[in-house]
Short mmCIF file of C-alpha atoms in Angstrom, two decimals:
data_model
loop_
_atom_site.label_atom_id
_atom_site.label_comp_id
_atom_site.label_asym_id
_atom_site.label_seq_id
_atom_site.Cartn_x
_atom_site.Cartn_y
_atom_site.Cartn_z
CA MET A 57 4.31 39.90 38.58
CA VAL A 58 7.30 37.25 38.04
CA GLN A 59 10.09 40.64 38.87
CA PHE A 60 8.32 41.51 42.08
CA THR A 61 7.63 38.18 43.51
CA ALA A 62 11.42 38.61 43.54
CA PHE A 63 11.81 41.94 44.91
CA GLN A 64 8.41 42.69 47.08
CA GLY A 65 9.59 39.60 49.11
CA THR A 66 12.98 41.07 49.15
CA ALA A 67 11.95 44.38 50.21
CA ASN A 68 9.65 43.54 52.90
CA LEU A 69 12.25 41.58 54.64
CA GLN A 70 14.93 44.27 54.48
CA SER A 71 14.36 46.56 57.35
CA SER A 72 13.67 42.94 59.77
CA ILE A 73 16.40 40.81 58.34
CA ASN A 74 19.04 43.70 57.60
CA ALA A 75 18.17 46.02 61.09
CA THR A 76 21.85 46.30 62.01
CA ASP A 77 22.79 49.82 61.80
CA GLY A 78 19.23 50.60 59.44
CA LEU A 79 20.97 48.95 56.66
CA GLY A 80 17.92 47.32 54.92
CA THR A 81 16.03 50.60 55.23
CA VAL A 82 19.08 52.83 54.07
CA SER A 83 19.19 50.30 51.13
CA LEU A 84 15.25 51.03 50.31
CA SER A 85 16.00 54.89 51.05
CA ALA A 86 18.22 54.55 47.87
CA ILE A 87 16.58 53.05 45.71
CA TYR A 88 14.09 55.68 45.90
CA ALA A 89 16.49 58.78 46.15
CA ALA A 90 17.98 57.36 42.81
CA LEU A 91 14.04 56.90 41.70
CA VAL A 92 13.56 60.54 42.07
CA VAL A 93 16.66 61.60 39.86
CA SER A 94 15.41 58.86 37.27
CA CYS A 95 12.38 59.81 37.16
CA ILE A 96 13.44 64.11 36.03
CA PHE A 97 15.89 62.64 33.74
CA LEU A 98 15.67 59.11 32.31
CA PRO A 99 12.29 58.01 31.07
CA THR A 100 11.38 60.32 28.12
CA LEU A 101 14.97 59.97 26.70
CA ILE A 102 15.86 55.99 27.10
CA ILE A 103 11.77 55.49 25.83
CA ARG A 104 12.69 57.78 23.08
CA LYS A 105 16.21 55.37 22.22
CA LEU A 106 15.25 52.18 23.48
CA THR A 107 11.25 51.80 22.92
CA VAL A 108 8.98 51.19 25.10
CA LYS A 109 9.75 46.86 24.86
CA TRP A 110 13.54 47.04 25.63
CA THR A 111 12.87 50.01 28.60
CA LEU A 112 11.22 47.35 30.35
CA VAL A 113 13.90 44.88 29.48
CA PHE A 114 16.77 47.04 30.26
CA SER A 115 15.83 48.12 33.16
CA MET A 116 14.57 45.33 34.53
CA LEU A 117 18.22 43.81 34.71
CA CYS A 118 19.18 46.56 36.95
CA TYR A 119 16.96 44.54 39.99
CA ALA A 120 19.19 41.65 39.88
CA PRO A 121 22.18 42.96 41.60
CA TYR A 122 20.05 44.04 44.46
CA ILE A 123 19.51 40.64 45.20
CA ALA A 124 22.11 39.21 44.67
CA PHE A 125 24.04 41.34 47.64
CA GLN A 126 21.51 40.14 49.84
CA LEU A 127 24.25 37.58 50.00
CA PHE A 128 26.81 39.88 51.93
CA PRO A 129 24.86 42.95 52.67
CA ARG A 130 27.11 45.67 53.26
CA PHE A 131 26.83 49.10 52.93
CA TYR A 132 28.97 49.13 49.98
CA THR A 133 27.09 46.47 47.97
CA LEU A 134 23.54 47.17 49.12
CA VAL A 135 23.30 50.84 48.62
CA PRO A 136 24.90 51.13 45.30
CA ALA A 137 22.89 48.10 43.89
CA GLY A 138 19.94 49.94 45.35
CA ILE A 139 20.99 52.85 43.43
CA LEU A 140 21.27 50.56 40.62
CA VAL A 141 17.39 49.47 40.97
CA GLY A 142 16.14 53.15 41.32
CA LEU A 143 17.55 54.35 37.83
CA GLY A 144 16.18 51.63 36.27
CA ALA A 145 12.48 51.77 38.15
CA ALA A 146 11.46 54.85 36.45
CA PRO A 147 11.99 54.15 32.78
CA MET A 148 10.59 50.80 33.39
CA TRP A 149 7.41 52.37 35.55
CA ALA A 150 7.05 55.00 32.68
CA SER A 151 7.19 52.76 29.80
CA LYS A 152 4.56 49.74 31.58
CA ALA A 153 2.25 52.79 32.20
CA THR A 154 2.60 54.10 28.67
CA TYR A 155 2.03 50.86 27.51
CA LEU A 156 -0.99 50.51 29.12
CA THR A 157 -2.44 54.12 28.30
CA GLN A 158 -1.75 53.41 24.32
CA VAL A 159 -3.07 49.95 24.13
CA GLY A 160 -6.04 51.32 26.39
CA GLN A 161 -7.13 54.33 23.91
CA VAL A 162 -6.86 51.45 20.66
CA TYR A 163 -9.40 49.23 22.36
CA ALA A 164 -11.47 51.77 23.38
CA LYS A 165 -11.57 53.26 20.04
CA ILE A 166 -11.98 49.57 18.55
CA THR A 167 -15.21 48.83 21.00
CA GLU A 168 -16.53 52.45 21.23
CA GLN A 169 -16.22 52.68 24.78
CA ALA A 170 -15.42 55.48 27.28
CA VAL A 171 -11.37 56.11 26.99
CA ASP A 172 -11.24 56.83 31.03
CA ALA A 173 -13.30 53.43 32.13
CA ILE A 174 -10.62 51.29 29.95
CA ILE A 175 -7.62 52.94 31.33
CA VAL A 176 -8.68 52.35 34.48
CA ARG A 177 -9.71 48.54 33.45
CA PHE A 178 -6.90 48.09 32.29
CA PHE A 179 -4.23 49.40 35.07
CA GLY A 180 -7.09 47.12 37.37
CA PHE A 181 -5.59 44.44 35.56
CA PHE A 182 -2.01 45.20 35.54
CA PHE A 183 -2.41 45.64 38.98
CA LEU A 184 -4.15 42.70 39.91
CA ALA A 185 -1.30 40.39 38.73
CA TRP A 186 1.67 42.88 39.90
CA GLN A 187 0.02 42.45 43.50
CA THR A 188 0.21 39.10 43.52
CA ALA A 189 3.84 39.52 43.58
CA GLU A 190 3.32 39.75 47.08
CA LEU A 191 1.60 36.77 47.60
CA TRP A 192 4.61 34.18 45.57
CA GLY A 193 7.24 36.91 47.36
CA ASN A 194 6.03 36.81 50.66
CA LEU A 195 4.74 32.79 50.60
CA ILE A 196 8.37 32.02 49.28
CA SER A 197 9.82 34.00 52.18
CA SER A 198 7.56 32.83 54.86
CA LEU A 199 7.94 29.09 53.75
CA VAL A 200 11.85 29.07 53.68
CA LEU A 201 12.02 30.97 57.34
CA SER A 202 9.64 28.98 58.82
CA SER A 203 10.65 25.69 58.03
CA GLY A 204 14.07 26.39 59.26
CA ALA A 205 15.90 27.36 62.78
CA HIS A 206 14.13 30.72 62.58
CA GLY A 207 10.89 29.54 62.63
CA GLY A 208 11.82 26.74 64.22
CA GLY A 209 10.01 24.78 62.03
CA SER A 210 6.68 24.30 64.28
CA SER A 211 4.13 27.12 65.12
CA SER A 212 4.22 30.22 66.18
CA SER A 213 3.51 29.62 69.65
CA SER A 214 6.45 28.55 70.15
CA VAL A 215 8.36 31.32 69.79
CA ASN A 216 6.04 33.59 70.82
CA ASN A 217 6.56 31.99 74.26
CA THR A 218 9.86 33.71 74.52
CA ILE A 219 8.47 36.77 73.99
CA THR A 220 8.50 39.33 77.10
CA ALA A 221 5.82 41.34 78.55
CA GLU A 222 9.47 44.47 78.29
CA ASP A 223 9.42 43.22 74.67
CA LEU A 224 5.31 43.85 73.16
CA GLN A 225 5.15 46.99 75.20
CA PHE A 226 7.79 48.24 72.28
CA CYS A 227 5.70 47.12 69.95
CA GLY A 228 3.00 48.63 67.64
CA ALA A 229 2.48 52.82 68.00
CA ASN A 230 5.26 53.03 70.85
CA PHE A 231 8.02 51.00 68.62
CA CYS A 232 11.45 52.88 67.83
CA VAL A 233 14.11 51.56 66.32
CA HIS A 234 16.92 52.95 68.92
CA ARG A 235 15.02 51.01 71.86
CA VAL A 236 14.82 47.79 70.42
CA ASN A 237 18.44 46.14 70.62
CA GLY A 238 18.40 42.44 71.94
CA HIS A 239 14.46 42.55 70.90
CA SER A 240 14.40 38.22 70.57
CA ASN A 241 12.04 38.68 67.20
CA LEU A 242 14.33 40.90 65.53
CA GLU A 243 17.56 38.12 65.29
CA ARG A 244 18.88 38.16 61.57
CA PRO A 245 17.78 34.43 60.00
CA PRO A 246 20.81 31.87 59.24
CA GLU A 247 22.82 32.61 56.25
CA HIS A 248 21.38 29.18 54.04
CA GLU A 249 18.11 30.67 54.87
CA ILE A 250 19.33 33.99 53.04
CA PHE A 251 20.81 32.35 50.40
CA GLU A 252 17.78 29.78 49.35
CA ILE A 253 15.30 32.92 49.54
CA SER A 254 17.99 34.84 47.46
CA MET A 255 18.83 32.01 44.64
CA ILE A 256 14.76 31.79 44.03
CA TYR A 257 14.34 35.67 43.88
CA LEU A 258 17.44 36.08 41.32
CA SER A 259 15.96 33.53 39.48
CA CYS A 260 12.65 34.88 38.71
CA ILE A 261 14.27 38.17 37.93
CA LEU A 262 15.50 36.45 34.84
CA ALA A 263 12.84 34.38 34.04
CA ALA A 264 10.94 37.68 33.87
CA VAL A 265 13.49 39.88 31.48
CA ALA A 266 13.21 36.90 28.97
CA ILE A 267 9.05 36.45 29.74
CA ILE A 268 9.21 40.38 28.47
CA ALA A 269 12.21 39.78 26.08
CA ILE A 270 10.26 37.32 24.13
CA PHE A 271 6.74 37.27 24.19
CA LEU A 272 5.96 41.21 24.81
CA ASP A 273 4.32 43.05 21.49
CA PRO A 274 5.74 45.41 20.28
CA LEU A 275 4.14 48.92 21.17
CA LYS A 276 4.32 49.94 17.24
CA ARG A 277 1.95 47.58 16.51
CA TYR A 278 -0.63 49.54 18.89
CA GLY A 279 0.39 52.93 17.72
CA GLU A 280 3.75 53.64 19.42
CA LYS A 281 4.37 56.68 17.09
CA ARG A 282 1.14 58.00 17.28
CA LYS A 283 0.36 61.47 16.04
CA GLY A 284 1.13 64.87 18.98
CA SER A 285 2.38 61.69 21.26
CA GLN A 286 6.01 63.39 23.00
CA SER A 287 8.01 60.52 22.08
CA ALA A 288 6.80 60.76 18.30
CA GLN A 289 8.07 64.49 17.53
CA GLU A 290 11.69 64.80 16.83
CA LEU A 291 12.95 66.74 19.92
CA SER A 292 16.26 67.46 21.12
CA GLY A 293 17.95 65.30 23.94
CA MET A 294 17.56 68.36 26.27
CA GLN A 295 14.00 68.69 25.29
CA LEU A 296 13.35 65.43 26.61
CA LEU A 297 15.12 66.09 29.48
CA SER A 298 13.28 68.79 30.15
CA ALA A 299 9.44 67.14 29.54
CA THR A 300 8.77 66.27 33.65
CA PHE A 301 9.94 69.89 34.67
CA ARG A 302 7.69 71.28 32.28
CA GLN A 303 4.85 68.81 33.14
CA MET A 304 5.20 70.12 37.06
CA LYS A 305 3.78 73.44 35.39
CA LYS A 306 0.38 72.31 34.87
CA PRO A 307 -2.26 72.62 38.15
CA ASN A 308 -3.47 69.47 37.75
CA GLN A 309 -0.17 68.11 38.11
CA GLN A 310 0.13 70.48 41.25
CA LEU A 311 -2.73 69.47 43.07
CA LEU A 312 -2.14 65.93 42.68
CA ILE A 313 1.27 65.79 43.99
CA PRO A 314 0.33 65.67 47.43
CA ILE A 315 -1.38 62.15 47.11
CA THR A 316 0.78 60.53 44.69
CA VAL A 317 3.54 61.47 47.75
CA PHE A 318 0.97 59.67 49.44
CA ILE A 319 0.86 56.65 48.05
CA GLY A 320 4.91 56.00 48.20
CA MET A 321 4.69 57.12 51.98
CA GLU A 322 1.41 54.35 52.81
CA GLN A 323 3.56 51.64 50.68
CA ALA A 324 6.80 52.68 52.39
CA PHE A 325 4.57 52.27 55.73
CA ILE A 326 3.16 48.82 55.33
CA GLY A 327 6.55 47.44 53.68
CA ALA A 328 8.77 49.01 56.50
CA ASP A 329 7.49 50.30 59.18
CA PHE A 330 3.90 47.67 59.58
CA THR A 331 6.07 44.54 58.79
CA GLN A 332 9.37 45.59 62.24
CA ALA A 333 7.30 47.58 64.25
CA TYR A 334 3.95 45.22 64.55
CA VAL A 335 4.75 41.88 62.69
CA SER A 336 8.15 41.34 63.58
CA CYS A 337 8.24 42.97 66.81
CA ALA A 338 5.40 41.20 68.19
CA LEU A 339 5.11 37.54 65.95
CA GLY A 340 7.99 37.02 64.67
CA ILE A 341 10.17 38.20 61.23
CA HIS A 342 9.07 34.14 59.76
CA GLN A 343 5.59 35.60 60.40
CA ILE A 344 6.00 38.60 57.85
CA GLY A 345 5.62 37.05 55.14
CA PHE A 346 2.13 35.68 55.84
CA VAL A 347 0.76 38.58 56.57
CA MET A 348 1.62 40.56 53.87
CA ILE A 349 0.46 37.82 51.43
CA CYS A 350 -3.11 38.99 53.06
CA PHE A 351 -2.08 42.83 51.78
CA GLY A 352 -0.85 41.19 48.50
CA VAL A 353 -4.28 38.97 47.50
CA VAL A 354 -7.04 41.30 48.59
CA ASN A 355 -5.04 44.49 46.67
CA ALA A 356 -4.78 42.06 43.62
CA VAL A 357 -8.39 41.36 44.58
CA CYS A 358 -9.59 45.08 45.14
CA SER A 359 -7.43 46.15 41.96
CA ILE A 360 -9.15 44.17 39.31
CA LEU A 361 -12.32 44.97 41.49
CA PHE A 362 -12.05 48.84 41.22
CA GLY A 363 -11.12 48.80 37.27
CA SER A 364 -13.94 47.26 36.65
CA VAL A 365 -16.90 49.07 38.66
CA MET A 366 -15.52 52.65 38.17
CA LYS A 367 -17.39 52.36 34.88
CA TYR A 368 -20.54 51.67 36.89
CA ILE A 369 -20.20 54.02 40.25
CA GLY A 370 -17.26 56.40 39.32
CA ARG A 371 -13.88 57.32 39.84
CA THR A 372 -14.94 59.47 43.31
CA PRO A 373 -16.70 57.03 45.43
CA ILE A 374 -13.70 54.49 44.96
CA ILE A 375 -11.79 56.68 45.91
CA VAL A 376 -13.45 58.19 48.98
CA LEU A 377 -13.56 54.21 50.43
CA GLY A 378 -10.21 54.99 50.08
CA ALA A 379 -9.58 57.75 52.00
CA VAL A 380 -12.05 56.20 55.10
CA VAL A 381 -10.07 53.27 55.10
CA HIS A 382 -7.09 54.22 55.35
CA PHE A 383 -7.75 56.75 57.93
CA THR A 384 -9.62 54.73 59.98
CA LEU A 385 -6.17 52.25 59.71
CA ILE A 386 -3.76 54.69 61.03
CA SER A 387 -5.89 56.13 63.75
CA VAL A 388 -6.79 52.54 64.79
CA GLU A 389 -3.00 51.73 64.54
CA LEU A 390 -2.21 54.73 66.89
CA PHE A 391 -4.29 52.85 69.80
CA TRP A 392 -3.93 49.37 69.21
CA ARG A 393 -1.33 47.13 70.99
CA PRO A 394 -0.32 44.56 69.42
CA SER A 395 -0.28 40.88 70.64
CA PRO A 396 0.65 37.89 69.64
CA ASP A 397 -2.85 36.45 70.98
CA ASN A 398 -4.46 38.10 68.66
CA PRO A 399 -2.65 37.27 64.83
CA ILE A 400 -6.40 37.69 63.24
CA ILE A 401 -5.80 41.55 63.95
CA PHE A 402 -2.21 41.82 61.94
CA TYR A 403 -4.13 39.83 58.97
CA ALA A 404 -6.85 42.01 59.04
CA MET A 405 -5.00 45.55 59.02
CA SER A 406 -2.89 43.74 56.71
CA GLY A 407 -6.01 43.20 54.45
CA LEU A 408 -7.61 45.99 54.53
CA TRP A 409 -4.36 48.61 54.08
CA GLY A 410 -4.47 46.38 50.45
CA VAL A 411 -8.22 48.05 49.99
CA GLY A 412 -6.74 51.38 50.41
CA ASP A 413 -3.83 51.04 48.59
CA ALA A 414 -5.52 49.66 45.46
CA VAL A 415 -7.94 52.43 45.26
CA TRP A 416 -4.65 54.84 44.68
CA GLN A 417 -2.75 52.41 42.24
CA THR A 418 -5.45 52.04 39.99
CA GLN A 419 -7.50 55.68 40.43
CA ILE A 420 -4.76 57.73 40.46
CA ASN A 421 -3.07 55.90 37.94
CA GLY A 422 -5.89 56.58 35.79
CA LEU A 423 -6.24 59.77 36.48
CA TYR A 424 -3.17 60.73 35.40
CA GLY A 425 -3.34 58.72 31.99
CA LEU A 426 -6.88 60.58 31.50
CA LEU A 427 -5.73 64.29 32.38
CA PHE A 428 -2.25 63.99 30.77
CA ARG A 429 -3.20 61.66 27.59
CA ARG A 430 -0.40 63.93 25.02
CA ASN A 431 2.48 64.63 27.01
CA LYS A 432 2.15 60.49 28.80
CA GLU A 433 5.88 59.74 29.43
CA ALA A 434 5.96 62.64 31.13
CA ALA A 435 3.13 62.51 33.50
CA PHE A 436 3.83 59.16 34.69
CA SER A 437 7.59 60.50 35.05
CA ASN A 438 6.00 62.94 37.15
CA TYR A 439 4.06 60.60 38.91
CA ARG A 440 7.06 57.75 39.81
CA LEU A 441 8.93 60.51 40.80
CA TRP A 442 6.56 62.48 43.55
CA GLU A 443 5.46 58.82 44.70
CA SER A 444 9.46 58.04 45.24
CA ALA A 445 9.42 60.94 46.89
CA GLY A 446 7.25 59.53 49.36
CA PHE A 447 9.33 56.44 49.82
CA VAL A 448 12.07 59.11 50.28
CA ILE A 449 11.05 61.02 52.83
CA ALA A 450 9.47 57.93 54.80
CA TYR A 451 12.33 56.15 54.75
CA ALA A 452 14.66 58.53 55.42
CA TYR A 453 13.05 59.36 59.31
CA ALA A 454 12.70 55.62 59.87
CA THR A 455 15.26 55.44 61.78
CA THR A 456 14.90 58.18 63.60
CA LEU A 457 11.17 58.86 64.38
CA CYS A 458 9.04 55.98 66.43
CA ALA A 459 5.92 54.70 64.88
CA ARG A 460 3.47 57.23 66.51
CA MET A 461 5.18 60.13 64.62
CA LYS A 462 5.10 58.36 61.22
CA LEU A 463 1.30 57.56 61.79
CA TYR A 464 0.54 61.55 62.68
CA ILE A 465 2.70 62.38 59.35
CA LEU A 466 1.11 60.11 57.20
CA LEU A 467 -2.54 61.65 58.34
CA ALA A 468 -1.35 64.83 57.69
CA VAL A 469 -0.27 63.95 54.06
CA LEU A 470 -3.55 61.92 53.54
CA THR A 471 -5.41 64.68 54.57
CA LEU A 472 -3.87 67.35 52.06
CA GLY A 473 -3.97 64.93 49.11
CA CYS A 474 -7.73 64.17 49.23
CA VAL A 475 -7.84 68.23 49.63
CA GLY A 476 -5.93 68.21 46.43
CA TYR A 477 -8.06 65.86 44.13
CA VAL A 478 -11.39 67.44 45.19
CA ILE A 479 -9.93 70.26 43.49
CA VAL A 480 -8.97 68.88 40.59
CA GLU A 481 -12.03 66.43 40.60
CA ILE A 482 -14.12 69.94 40.23
CA LEU A 483 -11.72 71.46 37.69
CA TYR A 484 -11.86 68.15 35.72
CA ARG A 485 -15.59 68.35 35.55
CA ARG A 486 -16.20 72.30 35.20
CA LYS A 487 -14.02 71.94 32.30
CA GLN A 488 -16.16 68.96 30.88
CA ARG A 489 -19.14 70.97 30.68
CA LYS A 490 -17.31 73.71 29.28
CA VAL A 491 -16.08 71.41 26.56
CA LYS A 492 -19.41 70.13 25.84
CA ARG A 493 -20.94 73.71 25.47
CA GLN A 494 -19.10 74.36 23.08
CA GLU A 495 -19.48 71.78 20.91
CA LYS A 496 -22.96 72.16 20.97
CA ASP A 497 -22.78 75.27 20.37
CA GLU A 498 -20.63 74.34 17.48
CA PHE A 499 -22.22 71.44 16.01
CA ASP A 500 -25.39 73.72 15.87
CA LYS A 501 -23.67 76.45 13.78
CA LYS A 502 -21.88 74.45 11.44
CA GLU A 503 -24.27 71.35 11.04
CA LYS A 504 -25.23 71.57 7.66
CA GLU A 505 -22.53 73.19 6.59
CA LYS A 506 -20.68 69.95 7.65
CA GLU A 507 -23.14 67.17 6.70
CA ALA A 508 -22.63 68.99 3.37
CA GLU A 509 -18.75 68.61 3.18
CA ALA A 510 -19.56 65.22 4.63
CA ASN A 511 -22.02 64.05 1.60
CA LYS A 512 -19.66 65.45 -0.50
CA THR A 513 -15.72 63.92 0.55
CA GLY A 514 -17.56 61.05 2.30
CA ILE A 515 -15.82 61.67 5.29
CA ASP A 516 -17.52 63.05 8.68
CA SER A 517 -15.17 65.56 10.20
CA ASN A 518 -16.94 65.59 12.88
CA ILE A 519 -16.82 62.14 13.47
CA ASN A 520 -14.28 62.88 16.51
CA GLY A 521 -17.14 65.10 18.07
CA LEU A 522 -14.40 67.73 18.84
CA PRO A 523 -14.54 70.92 16.63
CA VAL A 524 -10.74 72.27 15.38
CA SER A 525 -12.10 75.75 16.65
CA VAL A 526 -12.60 75.33 20.30
CA GLU A 527 -9.60 76.82 22.00
CA GLU A 528 -8.66 74.62 24.99
CA THR A 529 -5.56 75.56 27.27
CA ASP A 530 -2.35 73.54 27.85
CA ASP A 531 -4.10 71.27 30.78
CA GLU A 532 -7.33 71.20 28.38
CA LEU A 533 -4.85 69.63 25.34
CA ASP A 534 -3.92 66.57 27.29
CA ASP A 535 -7.75 65.65 27.16
CA LEU A 536 -8.44 65.74 23.69
CA GLU A 537 -8.16 62.09 21.68
CA GLU A 538 -5.40 61.21 20.00
CA ASP A 539 -5.00 60.38 16.39
CA ILE A 540 -4.41 56.44 17.14
CA ILE A 541 -2.86 54.65 14.16
CA VAL A 542 -3.71 50.48 14.59
CA THR A 543 -1.17 48.01 12.28
CA HIS A 544 -2.87 44.74 11.41
CA PHE A 545 -1.08 42.33 11.07
#
């Protein structure tokens, strides 16, 4: 939360405060392009060398130069700093997901609850805290900008009076970056305000690193070197580097690629295109933070809500909700003409987008953790890789396509992603039924033999409920329970 208070607050402003020659958007594109490369080569290797905790510390430090160079925004400063962020982000996110999934499995084993529900709940708690970064980061930027000359030091009405009808006709779906030179609402704020924001954000980065280094328990307390884990095996460097590629061969992984790409694209749209084409264009740069606070708060609340109710209603109804929300929002934005006379609509659109994003963040992360339990590092590297690919795609055409075409592309990718998810869900449920039938047949056949052996040795060989004689495919191996070792202190 503290880390992304700084980064999210900075990223949401990039397309507006560094709009000249698309510098802000290009720097964001550099982040996610580097993240794609990093996802392929770095996470599994770095996590193995540094362990999960110190991978987090090292990776989070990579964000500091990008924040600092906001004081001197040039292509030769922000783009290299963005690349460094991308290289550090993949190991950071993979180690985070590995940590949450492993402690979630330990908790599920101790409390005798369903593993998939616990993993999703843990991700829900994480995203509750993470999404509140939108609140704090945007609150900082909006308070600084609104109190200064750029915000007029008063209500937004004083700024809105300077907006002409000609300016407004190019807002919303009609917005094109190459048409808005001289727009009265898109001028860069004064340098002293940028300095104040950047110093606050840089302090947040350093504080976040200190919190992780000092207070976070090492994962070895919860079985970091667990039996059967990819990271627990003594593999060569090239084998570790190829783990992400091997993960891509799995049918479930391939089917989840479109929806994972969409997650990146929809976050890029709300953070860059919506803030610039709708909020900045109609309300002014100083209002971006306030509108995005609504996105962050709703996202955080829904993250914990969906993580908790999933065990009662299942995963599918929640994902259906997310799909309906995003289909509706994208369709509305194609025809909505933003106006400063109706500011409440901006907040409603932002909040509803947070509902949809919370669905994808919690449920798809949890689905990856459920489907690929024995290859979590490689699986979450793939998740971050394809999500980052979505960011890169969105930012790559950000300065060339108009907002309307971007919305059509989002609709197409969302449709394809939903189709892929439905197939994964069908295959998973069919596989679960098959395994249960095999377990029952095996149990009925060897019940007396197992009971006799258990009485003799004092060990219930069927305690895990998974007979060793059942043959599983490569994908199905990911669904087997792991032997989790918990170190007690």
